[in-house]
mmCIF file of C-alpha atoms in Angstrom:
data_model
loop_
_atom_site.group_PDB
_atom_site.id
_atom_site.type_symbol
_atom_site.label_atom_id
_atom_site.label_comp_id
_atom_site.label_asym_id
_atom_site.label_seq_id
_atom_site.Cartn_x
_atom_site.Cartn_y
_atom_site.Cartn_z
ATOM 1 C CA MET X 1 56.217 13.115 -9.699
ATOM 2 C CA ALA X 2 53.006 12.423 -11.232
ATOM 3 C CA ARG X 3 52.892 11.913 -15.015
ATOM 4 C CA MET X 4 51.155 14.409 -17.159
ATOM 5 C CA ARG X 5 48.944 12.783 -19.667
ATOM 6 C CA LYS X 6 49.519 13.566 -23.381
ATOM 7 C CA LEU X 7 46.445 15.333 -24.813
ATOM 8 C CA ASP X 8 45.450 14.122 -28.474
ATOM 9 C CA PRO X 9 44.425 16.884 -30.502
ATOM 10 C CA LYS X 10 42.211 14.617 -32.557
ATOM 11 C CA LYS X 11 40.359 13.344 -29.598
ATOM 12 C CA THR X 12 37.824 15.268 -28.070
ATOM 13 C CA ALA X 13 36.075 15.528 -24.701
ATOM 14 C CA PHE X 14 33.118 14.107 -26.177
ATOM 15 C CA ASP X 15 35.100 10.877 -27.227
ATOM 16 C CA ASP X 16 36.665 10.575 -23.890
ATOM 17 C CA LYS X 17 33.156 10.506 -22.031
ATOM 18 C CA LEU X 18 31.942 7.642 -24.438
ATOM 19 C CA LEU X 19 35.029 5.657 -23.820
ATOM 20 C CA THR X 20 34.434 5.990 -20.095
ATOM 21 C CA GLU X 21 30.758 5.062 -20.585
ATOM 22 C CA LYS X 22 31.488 2.195 -22.868
ATOM 23 C CA ALA X 23 34.262 0.860 -20.175
ATOM 24 C CA LEU X 24 31.492 1.279 -17.366
ATOM 25 C CA THR X 25 29.001 -0.551 -19.427
ATOM 26 C CA LYS X 26 31.453 -3.462 -19.966
ATOM 27 C CA GLN X 27 32.357 -3.495 -16.387
ATOM 28 C CA ARG X 28 28.555 -3.525 -14.799
ATOM 29 C CA HIS X 29 27.662 -6.534 -17.098
ATOM 30 C CA ARG X 30 28.093 -8.925 -14.986
ATOM 31 C CA SER X 31 26.555 -12.855 -14.967
ATOM 32 C CA ARG X 32 24.288 -14.228 -13.000
ATOM 33 C CA ASP X 33 26.409 -16.306 -11.337
ATOM 34 C CA GLU X 34 28.748 -13.480 -10.585
ATOM 35 C CA VAL X 35 25.945 -11.594 -9.306
ATOM 36 C CA VAL X 36 24.769 -14.682 -7.171
ATOM 37 C CA ARG X 37 28.359 -15.306 -5.666
ATOM 38 C CA ALA X 38 29.147 -11.634 -4.801
ATOM 39 C CA ILE X 39 25.535 -11.609 -2.837
ATOM 40 C CA TRP X 40 26.867 -14.593 -0.681
ATOM 41 C CA ALA X 41 30.229 -13.339 -0.526
ATOM 42 C CA CYS X 42 29.152 -9.669 0.845
ATOM 43 C CA GLY X 43 26.303 -11.452 3.442
ATOM 44 C CA GLY X 44 23.435 -9.925 1.502
ATOM 45 C CA ILE X 45 24.702 -6.622 1.637
ATOM 46 C CA ILE X 46 23.764 -4.822 -1.489
ATOM 47 C CA SER X 47 26.502 -1.823 -1.258
ATOM 48 C CA ASP X 48 29.641 -4.108 -0.837
ATOM 49 C CA ALA X 49 28.408 -6.826 -3.657
ATOM 50 C CA ALA X 50 28.269 -3.825 -5.665
ATOM 51 C CA ARG X 51 31.630 -2.951 -5.153
ATOM 52 C CA MET X 52 33.159 -6.266 -5.675
ATOM 53 C CA LEU X 53 31.408 -6.454 -8.997
ATOM 54 C CA GLY X 54 32.966 -3.542 -9.832
ATOM 55 C CA TYR X 55 30.073 -1.448 -10.133
ATOM 56 C CA ALA X 56 30.194 2.551 -9.962
ATOM 57 C CA GLY X 57 27.134 2.926 -7.501
ATOM 58 C CA GLN X 58 24.691 0.501 -5.901
ATOM 59 C CA SER X 59 22.099 1.394 -8.010
ATOM 60 C CA GLY X 60 22.449 -0.792 -11.221
ATOM 61 C CA LEU X 61 22.734 -3.792 -8.846
ATOM 62 C CA ARG X 62 19.634 -2.487 -6.969
ATOM 63 C CA TYR X 63 17.606 -2.515 -10.659
ATOM 64 C CA ARG X 64 18.983 -5.795 -10.999
ATOM 65 C CA ILE X 65 17.750 -7.534 -8.322
ATOM 66 C CA ARG X 66 14.213 -5.629 -8.081
ATOM 67 C CA ASP X 67 13.658 -7.238 -11.494
ATOM 68 C CA ASP X 68 14.941 -10.809 -10.734
ATOM 69 C CA VAL X 69 12.629 -12.676 -7.858
ATOM 70 C CA GLU X 70 15.301 -15.306 -7.282
ATOM 71 C CA LEU X 71 17.870 -12.801 -6.902
ATOM 72 C CA GLN X 72 15.486 -11.359 -4.009
ATOM 73 C CA GLU X 73 15.236 -14.829 -2.187
ATOM 74 C CA MET X 74 19.354 -15.125 -2.468
ATOM 75 C CA ILE X 75 19.427 -11.371 -0.736
ATOM 76 C CA THR X 76 17.228 -12.721 2.052
ATOM 77 C CA GLU X 77 18.844 -16.109 2.622
ATOM 78 C CA ALA X 78 22.573 -14.390 2.496
ATOM 79 C CA ARG X 79 20.616 -11.956 5.292
ATOM 80 C CA GLU X 80 19.572 -14.815 7.576
ATOM 81 C CA THR X 81 22.607 -16.651 7.359
ATOM 82 C CA MET X 82 24.548 -13.327 8.080
ATOM 83 C CA LYS X 83 21.982 -13.257 11.320
ATOM 84 C CA ASP X 84 22.410 -17.099 12.124
ATOM 85 C CA ILE X 85 26.332 -16.038 12.434
ATOM 86 C CA ALA X 86 25.917 -13.029 14.460
ATOM 87 C CA GLU X 87 23.683 -14.875 16.946
ATOM 88 C CA SER X 88 26.537 -17.489 17.020
ATOM 89 C CA LYS X 89 28.964 -15.304 17.650
ATOM 90 C CA LEU X 90 26.830 -13.799 20.605
ATOM 91 C CA LYS X 91 26.507 -16.860 22.022
ATOM 92 C CA ASP X 92 30.094 -17.492 22.359
ATOM 93 C CA ALA X 93 30.931 -14.411 23.793
ATOM 94 C CA LEU X 94 27.979 -15.057 26.567
ATOM 95 C CA PHE X 95 29.590 -18.285 27.212
ATOM 96 C CA ALA X 96 32.902 -16.543 27.476
ATOM 97 C CA GLY X 97 31.254 -14.338 29.884
ATOM 98 C CA GLU X 98 31.665 -11.167 28.111
ATOM 99 C CA GLN X 99 29.776 -8.245 30.043
ATOM 100 C CA TRP X 100 28.700 -6.410 26.824
ATOM 101 C CA ALA X 101 27.234 -9.648 25.694
ATOM 102 C CA VAL X 102 25.468 -10.330 28.978
ATOM 103 C CA THR X 103 23.575 -6.776 28.950
ATOM 104 C CA TYR X 104 22.951 -6.772 25.111
ATOM 105 C CA TYR X 105 21.135 -10.126 25.461
ATOM 106 C CA LEU X 106 19.074 -9.368 28.775
ATOM 107 C CA ASN X 107 18.347 -6.176 27.396
ATOM 108 C CA ASN X 108 16.670 -7.630 24.339
ATOM 109 C CA GLN X 109 15.953 -11.045 25.034
ATOM 110 C CA ALA X 110 14.958 -11.265 28.721
ATOM 111 C CA ARG X 111 12.057 -8.380 29.117
ATOM 112 C CA ASP X 112 9.537 -11.207 30.309
ATOM 113 C CA ARG X 113 12.007 -11.281 33.208
ATOM 114 C CA GLY X 114 11.965 -7.441 33.607
ATOM 115 C CA TYR X 115 15.100 -6.504 31.827
ATOM 116 C CA GLY X 116 15.508 -4.143 29.061
ATOM 117 C CA ARG X 117 15.630 -0.229 28.406
ATOM 118 C CA GLU X 118 12.135 0.864 29.228
ATOM 119 C CA GLY X 119 12.809 -0.555 32.965
ATOM 120 C CA ILE X 120 10.313 -3.004 34.348
ATOM 121 C CA ASN X 121 7.275 -4.070 32.632
ATOM 122 C CA ILE X 122 6.503 -7.914 33.309
ATOM 123 C CA ASN X 123 4.173 -9.478 31.450
ATOM 124 C CA MET X 124 3.467 -12.781 33.334
ATOM 125 C CA GLN X 125 0.532 -14.656 30.730
ATOM 126 C CA GLN X 126 -2.858 -12.893 31.834
ATOM 127 C CA ASN X 127 -1.537 -10.926 34.836
ATOM 128 C CA THR X 128 0.619 -7.699 34.585
ATOM 129 C CA LEU X 129 2.605 -6.127 37.227
ATOM 130 C CA THR X 130 2.713 -2.536 36.868
ATOM 131 C CA ALA X 131 3.844 -0.064 39.997
ATOM 132 C CA ILE X 132 1.952 1.231 42.369
ATOM 133 C CA ASN X 133 1.599 4.399 43.936
ATOM 134 C CA LEU X 134 1.132 3.711 47.608
ATOM 135 C CA GLU X 135 0.585 7.405 48.348
ATOM 136 C CA SER X 136 -3.152 7.095 47.520
ATOM 137 C CA TYR X 137 -3.975 4.319 49.903
ATOM 138 C CA SER X 138 -5.361 5.023 53.521
ATOM 139 C CA ASP X 139 -3.280 3.925 56.688
ATOM 140 C CA LYS X 140 -5.550 0.706 57.339
ATOM 141 C CA GLU X 141 -5.467 -0.101 53.503
ATOM 142 C CA LEU X 142 -1.604 -0.007 53.523
ATOM 143 C CA LEU X 143 -1.794 -2.475 57.124
ATOM 144 C CA GLN X 144 -3.772 -4.773 54.998
ATOM 145 C CA LEU X 145 -1.332 -4.648 52.180
ATOM 146 C CA GLU X 146 1.406 -5.133 54.344
ATOM 147 C CA LYS X 147 -0.698 -8.439 56.385
ATOM 148 C CA LEU X 148 -1.103 -9.657 52.758
ATOM 149 C CA LEU X 149 2.634 -9.529 51.716
ATOM 150 C CA ALA X 150 3.660 -11.124 55.208
ATOM 151 C CA LYS X 151 1.333 -14.048 53.823
ATOM 152 C CA ALA X 152 3.204 -14.416 50.769
ATOM 153 C CA PRO X 153 5.764 -16.910 49.840
ATOM 154 C CA ALA X 154 9.370 -15.917 50.385
ATOM 155 C CA ASP X 155 10.325 -16.881 46.814
ATOM 156 C CA GLY X 156 7.547 -14.787 44.934
ATOM 157 C CA THR X 157 5.784 -17.536 43.799
ATOM 158 C CA VAL X 158 1.502 -17.986 43.591
ATOM 159 C CA ASP X 159 -0.441 -20.368 43.483
ATOM 160 C CA ALA X 160 -3.267 -20.408 40.929
#
């Protein structure tokens, strides 16, 4: 059963509000070292760092970071470190043959080889490969194209 709070007739709601504000103010005042440790421990995620420091919300910490260039740089460094860790985990998953990792990697890093969400859009330095609508060509032109393709190497390489 929940315990009921005893009401103090001498205490007003205004006094309760002041006590709460004092507690929050005391709770919000953290040393710079504590803020730095929280930023690194949370990987630069400000909302998590604010929670770790006991802030009621993240705006107080955001104001503090906004006014401190070194803290801004630490946020950036912590986020870059998180990216490195994520890339390392992705690499581990790739080497383990995880299908999701292979798909993700090809969609995002192998667009130059024709992979990606947008479909084939291959850019080879100066030459761009695009889809060709063959319906607009005459029979004679299509025969010429067929002869050219027959002469091309089987591996698709082109001599420059």
